[in-house]
PDB file of C-alpha atoms in Angstrom:
ATOM      1  CA  UNK A   1      37.183  52.971   1.957  1.00 92.00           C
ATOM      2  CA  UNK A   2      40.060  54.267   4.068  1.00 91.00           C
ATOM      3  CA  UNK A   3      42.198  51.831   6.097  1.00 91.00           C
ATOM      4  CA  UNK A   4      40.547  51.090   9.432  1.00 91.00           C
ATOM      5  CA  UNK A   5      37.142  52.431   8.395  1.00 92.00           C
ATOM      6  CA  UNK A   6      33.895  50.598   9.142  1.00 93.00           C
ATOM      7  CA  UNK A   7      31.539  50.761   6.152  1.00 94.00           C
ATOM      8  CA  UNK A   8      27.966  49.477   6.476  1.00 94.00           C
ATOM      9  CA  UNK A   9      25.831  48.332   3.558  1.00 94.00           C
ATOM     10  CA  UNK A  10      22.073  48.395   4.140  1.00 93.00           C
ATOM     11  CA  UNK A  11      19.063  48.122   1.897  1.00 91.00           C
ATOM     12  CA  UNK A  12      16.235  45.873   0.728  1.00 89.00           C
ATOM     13  CA  UNK A  13      16.717  42.181  -0.005  1.00 87.00           C
ATOM     14  CA  UNK A  14      18.204  41.660  -3.462  1.00 88.00           C
ATOM     15  CA  UNK A  15      19.611  45.180  -3.638  1.00 89.00           C
ATOM     16  CA  UNK A  16      23.215  44.081  -4.170  1.00 89.00           C
ATOM     17  CA  UNK A  17      24.795  44.240  -0.702  1.00 90.00           C
ATOM     18  CA  UNK A  18      26.187  40.709  -0.662  1.00 88.00           C
ATOM     19  CA  UNK A  19      27.256  41.038  -4.294  1.00 89.00           C
ATOM     20  CA  UNK A  20      29.495  43.968  -3.355  1.00 88.00           C
ATOM     21  CA  UNK A  21      31.076  41.948  -0.544  1.00 87.00           C
ATOM     22  CA  UNK A  22      31.580  38.931  -2.809  1.00 88.00           C
ATOM     23  CA  UNK A  23      33.354  41.096  -5.372  1.00 90.00           C
ATOM     24  CA  UNK A  24      35.730  42.417  -2.707  1.00 90.00           C
ATOM     25  CA  UNK A  25      36.476  38.847  -1.609  1.00 88.00           C
ATOM     26  CA  UNK A  26      36.760  37.892  -5.287  1.00 90.00           C
ATOM     27  CA  UNK A  27      34.272  35.070  -5.093  1.00 89.00           C
ATOM     28  CA  UNK A  28      33.673  36.262  -8.635  1.00 88.00           C
ATOM     29  CA  UNK A  29      35.139  39.081 -10.714  1.00 90.00           C
ATOM     30  CA  UNK A  30      33.727  42.387 -11.857  1.00 91.00           C
ATOM     31  CA  UNK A  31      32.695  42.742 -15.495  1.00 91.00           C
ATOM     32  CA  UNK A  32      33.268  46.516 -15.493  1.00 92.00           C
ATOM     33  CA  UNK A  33      35.567  48.728 -13.470  1.00 93.00           C
ATOM     34  CA  UNK A  34      37.846  47.256 -10.813  1.00 94.00           C
ATOM     35  CA  UNK A  35      38.071  46.364  -7.132  1.00 93.00           C
ATOM     36  CA  UNK A  36      41.386  47.618  -5.746  1.00 93.00           C
ATOM     37  CA  UNK A  37      43.071  47.112  -2.386  1.00 91.00           C
ATOM     38  CA  UNK A  38      46.046  49.405  -1.717  1.00 91.00           C
ATOM     39  CA  UNK A  39      45.613  50.539  -5.368  1.00 92.00           C
ATOM     40  CA  UNK A  40      46.200  46.980  -6.615  1.00 93.00           C
ATOM     41  CA  UNK A  41      43.480  45.325  -8.717  1.00 94.00           C
ATOM     42  CA  UNK A  42      42.463  42.163  -6.865  1.00 93.00           C
ATOM     43  CA  UNK A  43      42.527  40.292 -10.188  1.00 93.00           C
ATOM     44  CA  UNK A  44      46.291  40.830 -10.335  1.00 93.00           C
ATOM     45  CA  UNK A  45      47.074  38.880  -7.157  1.00 92.00           C
ATOM     46  CA  UNK A  46      46.538  35.233  -6.312  1.00 92.00           C
ATOM     47  CA  UNK A  47      43.349  34.269  -4.511  1.00 88.00           C
ATOM     48  CA  UNK A  48      45.462  32.686  -1.777  1.00 87.00           C
ATOM     49  CA  UNK A  49      47.268  35.978  -1.174  1.00 89.00           C
ATOM     50  CA  UNK A  50      44.005  37.934  -1.220  1.00 89.00           C
ATOM     51  CA  UNK A  51      42.158  35.582   1.106  1.00 86.00           C
ATOM     52  CA  UNK A  52      45.038  35.650   3.569  1.00 87.00           C
ATOM     53  CA  UNK A  53      44.309  39.351   4.068  1.00 89.00           C
ATOM     54  CA  UNK A  54      40.599  39.023   4.813  1.00 90.00           C
ATOM     55  CA  UNK A  55      38.001  37.063   6.736  1.00 89.00           C
ATOM     56  CA  UNK A  56      34.312  36.578   6.014  1.00 86.00           C
ATOM     57  CA  UNK A  57      31.698  35.937   8.708  1.00 85.00           C
ATOM     58  CA  UNK A  58      28.551  34.904   6.804  1.00 82.00           C
ATOM     59  CA  UNK A  59      24.904  34.865   7.821  1.00 80.00           C
ATOM     60  CA  UNK A  60      24.837  31.063   7.565  1.00 83.00           C
ATOM     61  CA  UNK A  61      28.057  29.833   9.175  1.00 84.00           C
ATOM     62  CA  UNK A  62      29.501  26.632   7.733  1.00 85.00           C
ATOM     63  CA  UNK A  63      31.631  24.202   9.688  1.00 91.00           C
ATOM     64  CA  UNK A  64      33.539  21.188   8.427  1.00 91.00           C
ATOM     65  CA  UNK A  65      33.693  17.624   9.781  1.00 93.00           C
ATOM     66  CA  UNK A  66      36.471  17.492  12.357  1.00 94.00           C
ATOM     67  CA  UNK A  67      37.166  18.867  15.810  1.00 95.00           C
ATOM     68  CA  UNK A  68      36.089  22.272  17.048  1.00 96.00           C
ATOM     69  CA  UNK A  69      39.762  23.260  17.253  1.00 96.00           C
ATOM     70  CA  UNK A  70      40.375  22.240  13.635  1.00 95.00           C
ATOM     71  CA  UNK A  71      37.434  24.357  12.514  1.00 95.00           C
ATOM     72  CA  UNK A  72      38.825  27.389  14.342  1.00 95.00           C
ATOM     73  CA  UNK A  73      42.237  26.722  12.758  1.00 94.00           C
ATOM     74  CA  UNK A  74      40.761  26.587   9.255  1.00 89.00           C
ATOM     75  CA  UNK A  75      42.378  29.855   8.117  1.00 81.00           C
ATOM     76  CA  UNK A  76      45.598  29.239  10.051  1.00 88.00           C
ATOM     77  CA  UNK A  77      46.272  25.483  10.191  1.00 90.00           C
ATOM     78  CA  UNK A  78      49.579  25.802  12.044  1.00 91.00           C
ATOM     79  CA  UNK A  79      48.143  27.776  14.978  1.00 93.00           C
ATOM     80  CA  UNK A  80      49.067  26.300  18.402  1.00 95.00           C
ATOM     81  CA  UNK A  81      46.368  25.233  20.823  1.00 95.00           C
ATOM     82  CA  UNK A  82      46.837  28.211  23.140  1.00 95.00           C
ATOM     83  CA  UNK A  83      46.244  30.590  20.198  1.00 95.00           C
ATOM     84  CA  UNK A  84      43.093  28.646  19.264  1.00 95.00           C
ATOM     85  CA  UNK A  85      41.770  28.958  22.812  1.00 95.00           C
ATOM     86  CA  UNK A  86      42.684  32.644  23.000  1.00 93.00           C
ATOM     87  CA  UNK A  87      40.773  33.246  19.760  1.00 92.00           C
ATOM     88  CA  UNK A  88      37.779  31.383  21.157  1.00 93.00           C
ATOM     89  CA  UNK A  89      37.868  33.481  24.326  1.00 92.00           C
ATOM     90  CA  UNK A  90      37.913  36.722  22.319  1.00 90.00           C
ATOM     91  CA  UNK A  91      34.977  35.381  20.277  1.00 89.00           C
ATOM     92  CA  UNK A  92      32.969  34.519  23.422  1.00 90.00           C
ATOM     93  CA  UNK A  93      33.033  30.872  22.294  1.00 92.00           C
ATOM     94  CA  UNK A  94      35.289  29.423  24.996  1.00 93.00           C
ATOM     95  CA  UNK A  95      32.544  28.929  27.579  1.00 92.00           C
ATOM     96  CA  UNK A  96      30.229  26.804  25.430  1.00 94.00           C
ATOM     97  CA  UNK A  97      33.155  24.872  23.890  1.00 95.00           C
ATOM     98  CA  UNK A  98      34.358  23.812  27.333  1.00 95.00           C
ATOM     99  CA  UNK A  99      30.859  22.478  28.062  1.00 95.00           C
ATOM    100  CA  UNK A 100      30.957  20.162  25.038  1.00 95.00           C
ATOM    101  CA  UNK A 101      31.639  16.444  25.711  1.00 93.00           C
ATOM    102  CA  UNK A 102      35.275  16.616  24.582  1.00 95.00           C
ATOM    103  CA  UNK A 103      35.823  20.353  24.688  1.00 95.00           C
ATOM    104  CA  UNK A 104      37.943  21.588  21.791  1.00 96.00           C
ATOM    105  CA  UNK A 105      38.334  18.022  20.507  1.00 96.00           C
ATOM    106  CA  UNK A 106      34.571  17.497  20.184  1.00 96.00           C
ATOM    107  CA  UNK A 107      33.875  16.247  16.662  1.00 95.00           C
ATOM    108  CA  UNK A 108      31.614  18.439  14.544  1.00 93.00           C
ATOM    109  CA  UNK A 109      29.278  16.750  12.097  1.00 91.00           C
ATOM    110  CA  UNK A 110      28.901  17.853   8.462  1.00 86.00           C
ATOM    111  CA  UNK A 111      27.690  21.452   8.412  1.00 83.00           C
ATOM    112  CA  UNK A 112      27.910  21.708  12.202  1.00 87.00           C
ATOM    113  CA  UNK A 113      24.453  20.235  12.717  1.00 89.00           C
ATOM    114  CA  UNK A 114      25.313  19.114  16.264  1.00 91.00           C
ATOM    115  CA  UNK A 115      25.791  22.752  17.310  1.00 92.00           C
ATOM    116  CA  UNK A 116      23.199  25.499  17.480  1.00 89.00           C
ATOM    117  CA  UNK A 117      23.253  28.289  14.895  1.00 88.00           C
ATOM    118  CA  UNK A 118      24.596  30.726  17.473  1.00 87.00           C
ATOM    119  CA  UNK A 119      27.360  28.313  18.513  1.00 91.00           C
ATOM    120  CA  UNK A 120      28.356  27.808  14.879  1.00 92.00           C
ATOM    121  CA  UNK A 121      28.515  31.564  14.405  1.00 89.00           C
ATOM    122  CA  UNK A 122      30.749  31.978  17.460  1.00 90.00           C
ATOM    123  CA  UNK A 123      33.112  29.310  16.100  1.00 93.00           C
ATOM    124  CA  UNK A 124      33.240  31.202  12.786  1.00 91.00           C
ATOM    125  CA  UNK A 125      34.081  34.416  14.629  1.00 90.00           C
ATOM    126  CA  UNK A 126      36.820  32.591  16.563  1.00 92.00           C
ATOM    127  CA  UNK A 127      38.148  31.407  13.181  1.00 92.00           C
ATOM    128  CA  UNK A 128      38.243  35.020  11.972  1.00 90.00           C
ATOM    129  CA  UNK A 129      39.937  36.208  15.183  1.00 89.00           C
ATOM    130  CA  UNK A 130      42.663  33.584  14.810  1.00 92.00           C
ATOM    131  CA  UNK A 131      43.276  34.481  11.141  1.00 90.00           C
ATOM    132  CA  UNK A 132      44.065  38.113  12.123  1.00 89.00           C
ATOM    133  CA  UNK A 133      42.721  39.607   8.889  1.00 90.00           C
ATOM    134  CA  UNK A 134      43.372  43.165   7.677  1.00 92.00           C
ATOM    135  CA  UNK A 135      39.915  43.293   6.073  1.00 93.00           C
ATOM    136  CA  UNK A 136      36.773  41.869   7.630  1.00 91.00           C
ATOM    137  CA  UNK A 137      33.466  41.221   5.860  1.00 91.00           C
ATOM    138  CA  UNK A 138      30.388  40.622   8.009  1.00 88.00           C
ATOM    139  CA  UNK A 139      27.344  39.459   6.065  1.00 87.00           C
ATOM    140  CA  UNK A 140      24.353  39.802   8.412  1.00 81.00           C
ATOM    141  CA  UNK A 141      26.282  37.903  11.070  1.00 74.00           C
ATOM    142  CA  UNK A 142      23.652  38.406  13.783  1.00 72.00           C
ATOM    143  CA  UNK A 143      20.414  38.264  11.806  1.00 66.00           C
ATOM    144  CA  UNK A 144      19.368  34.674  12.613  1.00 65.00           C
ATOM    145  CA  UNK A 145      20.176  34.288  16.315  1.00 70.00           C
ATOM    146  CA  UNK A 146      18.329  34.958  19.565  1.00 74.00           C
ATOM    147  CA  UNK A 147      18.890  38.174  21.507  1.00 77.00           C
ATOM    148  CA  UNK A 148      21.175  36.604  24.143  1.00 79.00           C
ATOM    149  CA  UNK A 149      23.464  35.088  21.505  1.00 77.00           C
ATOM    150  CA  UNK A 150      23.284  38.302  19.482  1.00 78.00           C
ATOM    151  CA  UNK A 151      24.701  40.205  22.459  1.00 82.00           C
ATOM    152  CA  UNK A 152      27.597  37.716  22.719  1.00 81.00           C
ATOM    153  CA  UNK A 153      28.267  37.983  18.992  1.00 80.00           C
ATOM    154  CA  UNK A 154      28.107  41.788  19.001  1.00 81.00           C
ATOM    155  CA  UNK A 155      30.581  41.950  21.876  1.00 83.00           C
ATOM    156  CA  UNK A 156      32.925  39.536  20.071  1.00 82.00           C
ATOM    157  CA  UNK A 157      32.638  41.480  16.819  1.00 81.00           C
ATOM    158  CA  UNK A 158      33.539  44.748  18.536  1.00 82.00           C
ATOM    159  CA  UNK A 159      36.824  43.142  19.621  1.00 82.00           C
ATOM    160  CA  UNK A 160      37.385  41.694  16.149  1.00 82.00           C
ATOM    161  CA  UNK A 161      36.661  45.009  14.409  1.00 84.00           C
ATOM    162  CA  UNK A 162      39.144  47.030  16.470  1.00 84.00           C
ATOM    163  CA  UNK A 163      41.761  48.512  14.149  1.00 85.00           C
ATOM    164  CA  UNK A 164      40.510  46.649  11.064  1.00 89.00           C
ATOM    165  CA  UNK A 165      38.918  47.742   7.828  1.00 93.00           C
ATOM    166  CA  UNK A 166      35.419  46.296   7.697  1.00 92.00           C
ATOM    167  CA  UNK A 167      32.462  45.967   5.366  1.00 93.00           C
ATOM    168  CA  UNK A 168      29.356  45.259   7.414  1.00 91.00           C
ATOM    169  CA  UNK A 169      26.163  44.071   5.752  1.00 91.00           C
ATOM    170  CA  UNK A 170      23.265  44.445   8.141  1.00 84.00           C
ATOM    171  CA  UNK A 171      19.529  43.947   8.222  1.00 79.00           C
ATOM    172  CA  UNK A 172      19.153  45.214  11.780  1.00 77.00           C
ATOM    173  CA  UNK A 173      20.040  48.884  11.464  1.00 81.00           C
ATOM    174  CA  UNK A 174      20.692  49.141  15.200  1.00 75.00           C
ATOM    175  CA  UNK A 175      23.953  47.225  14.596  1.00 76.00           C
ATOM    176  CA  UNK A 176      25.421  49.806  12.189  1.00 84.00           C
ATOM    177  CA  UNK A 177      24.596  53.132  13.816  1.00 83.00           C
ATOM    178  CA  UNK A 178      28.232  53.710  14.789  1.00 83.00           C
ATOM    179  CA  UNK A 179      29.722  52.877  11.371  1.00 90.00           C
ATOM    180  CA  UNK A 180      32.007  55.522   9.859  1.00 93.00           C
ATOM    181  CA  UNK A 181      29.888  55.510   6.711  1.00 95.00           C
ATOM    182  CA  UNK A 182      26.552  53.855   5.937  1.00 95.00           C
ATOM    183  CA  UNK A 183      25.744  53.120   2.297  1.00 95.00           C
ATOM    184  CA  UNK A 184      22.125  52.490   1.325  1.00 94.00           C
ATOM    185  CA  UNK A 185      22.100  50.063  -1.607  1.00 93.00           C
ATOM    186  CA  UNK A 186      19.181  49.602  -3.972  1.00 93.00           C
ATOM    187  CA  UNK A 187      19.003  47.911  -7.386  1.00 92.00           C
ATOM    188  CA  UNK A 188      22.756  47.376  -7.448  1.00 89.00           C
ATOM    189  CA  UNK A 189      23.685  50.995  -6.734  1.00 91.00           C
ATOM    190  CA  UNK A 190      24.637  53.054  -3.708  1.00 93.00           C
ATOM    191  CA  UNK A 191      21.827  55.604  -3.554  1.00 95.00           C
ATOM    192  CA  UNK A 192      22.703  57.248  -0.215  1.00 95.00           C
ATOM    193  CA  UNK A 193      25.895  57.605   1.772  1.00 95.00           C
ATOM    194  CA  UNK A 194      26.581  59.176   5.162  1.00 95.00           C
ATOM    195  CA  UNK A 195      26.407  58.697   8.922  1.00 94.00           C
ATOM    196  CA  UNK A 196      23.287  57.555  10.740  1.00 93.00           C
ATOM    197  CA  UNK A 197      22.015  61.011  11.716  1.00 92.00           C
ATOM    198  CA  UNK A 198      22.737  62.468   8.278  1.00 93.00           C
ATOM    199  CA  UNK A 199      20.823  59.737   6.465  1.00 94.00           C
ATOM    200  CA  UNK A 200      17.834  60.035   8.797  1.00 93.00           C
ATOM    201  CA  UNK A 201      17.736  63.767   8.077  1.00 94.00           C
ATOM    202  CA  UNK A 202      17.726  63.150   4.311  1.00 92.00           C
ATOM    203  CA  UNK A 203      14.396  61.369   4.566  1.00 92.00           C
ATOM    204  CA  UNK A 204      15.218  58.839   1.845  1.00 92.00           C
ATOM    205  CA  UNK A 205      15.670  55.074   1.634  1.00 93.00           C
ATOM    206  CA  UNK A 206      17.617  54.746   4.884  1.00 93.00           C
ATOM    207  CA  UNK A 207      15.028  56.653   6.889  1.00 93.00           C
ATOM    208  CA  UNK A 208      12.274  54.522   5.350  1.00 93.00           C
ATOM    209  CA  UNK A 209      14.111  51.317   6.336  1.00 91.00           C
ATOM    210  CA  UNK A 210      14.764  52.661   9.827  1.00 89.00           C
ATOM    211  CA  UNK A 211      11.158  53.688  10.467  1.00 89.00           C
ATOM    212  CA  UNK A 212       9.840  50.360   9.182  1.00 87.00           C
ATOM    213  CA  UNK A 213      12.075  48.493  11.608  1.00 79.00           C
ATOM    214  CA  UNK A 214      11.000  50.767  14.448  1.00 70.00           C
ATOM    215  CA  UNK A 215       7.348  49.951  13.699  1.00 65.00           C
ATOM    216  CA  UNK A 216       8.123  46.214  13.491  1.00 58.00           C
ATOM    217  CA  UNK A 217       9.896  46.232  16.859  1.00 51.00           C
ATOM    218  CA  UNK A 218       7.114  48.257  18.460  1.00 46.00           C
ATOM    219  CA  UNK A 219       4.455  45.855  17.177  1.00 49.00           C
ATOM    220  CA  UNK A 220       6.384  42.864  18.572  1.00 50.00           C
ATOM    221  CA  UNK A 221       6.155  44.406  22.032  1.00 47.00           C
ATOM    222  CA  UNK A 222       2.509  45.374  21.720  1.00 54.00           C
ATOM    223  CA  UNK A 223       3.050  48.975  20.701  1.00 50.00           C
ATOM    224  CA  UNK A 224       1.554  50.804  17.764  1.00 45.00           C
TER     225      UNK A 224
END
């Protein structure tokens, strides 16, 4: 992956997409080969140093007990309030935060259960914005939200992705059409690699996934 590239990982459930992302983030180590960043094996640097360079926006966002502001500051505890609010604005989270009873000082319960899933995801994106990572990992960040919230998240992610290297795991293929490279992953291996139009023309796994989603969407709206 070249610096600044956007790489998408798509494929069936259990194919290995999240495993690849977890290896890059060193949530666990490879048993063969190596994961290198700037030609340096990630096992040869401290986890603290590695994690400072990247941010992960997961499918199921997790928040900690404490204020909204503290949750946004999680990756950068010394950030001033104006930076926290700027990050929230870029993440499209500022509007809903200001509607909370105590705004940025509203206390979040364990796991963020007093916020909606979409609101929790926007807080996690604000956290990533504030951390200013070089590498961004998005693990199906929009797969479990409604269409209105998805549009807010997509807009926020476009700002976050600008100028950054990114690994994007996606179920909805419409969200990865503009990626520099799309990798179709199956049974732990990359079986296809290319841009959207190229992979459709190959008529393989990616095209099969794409056509299945097209049929699913059409059926939802009464088509056939």
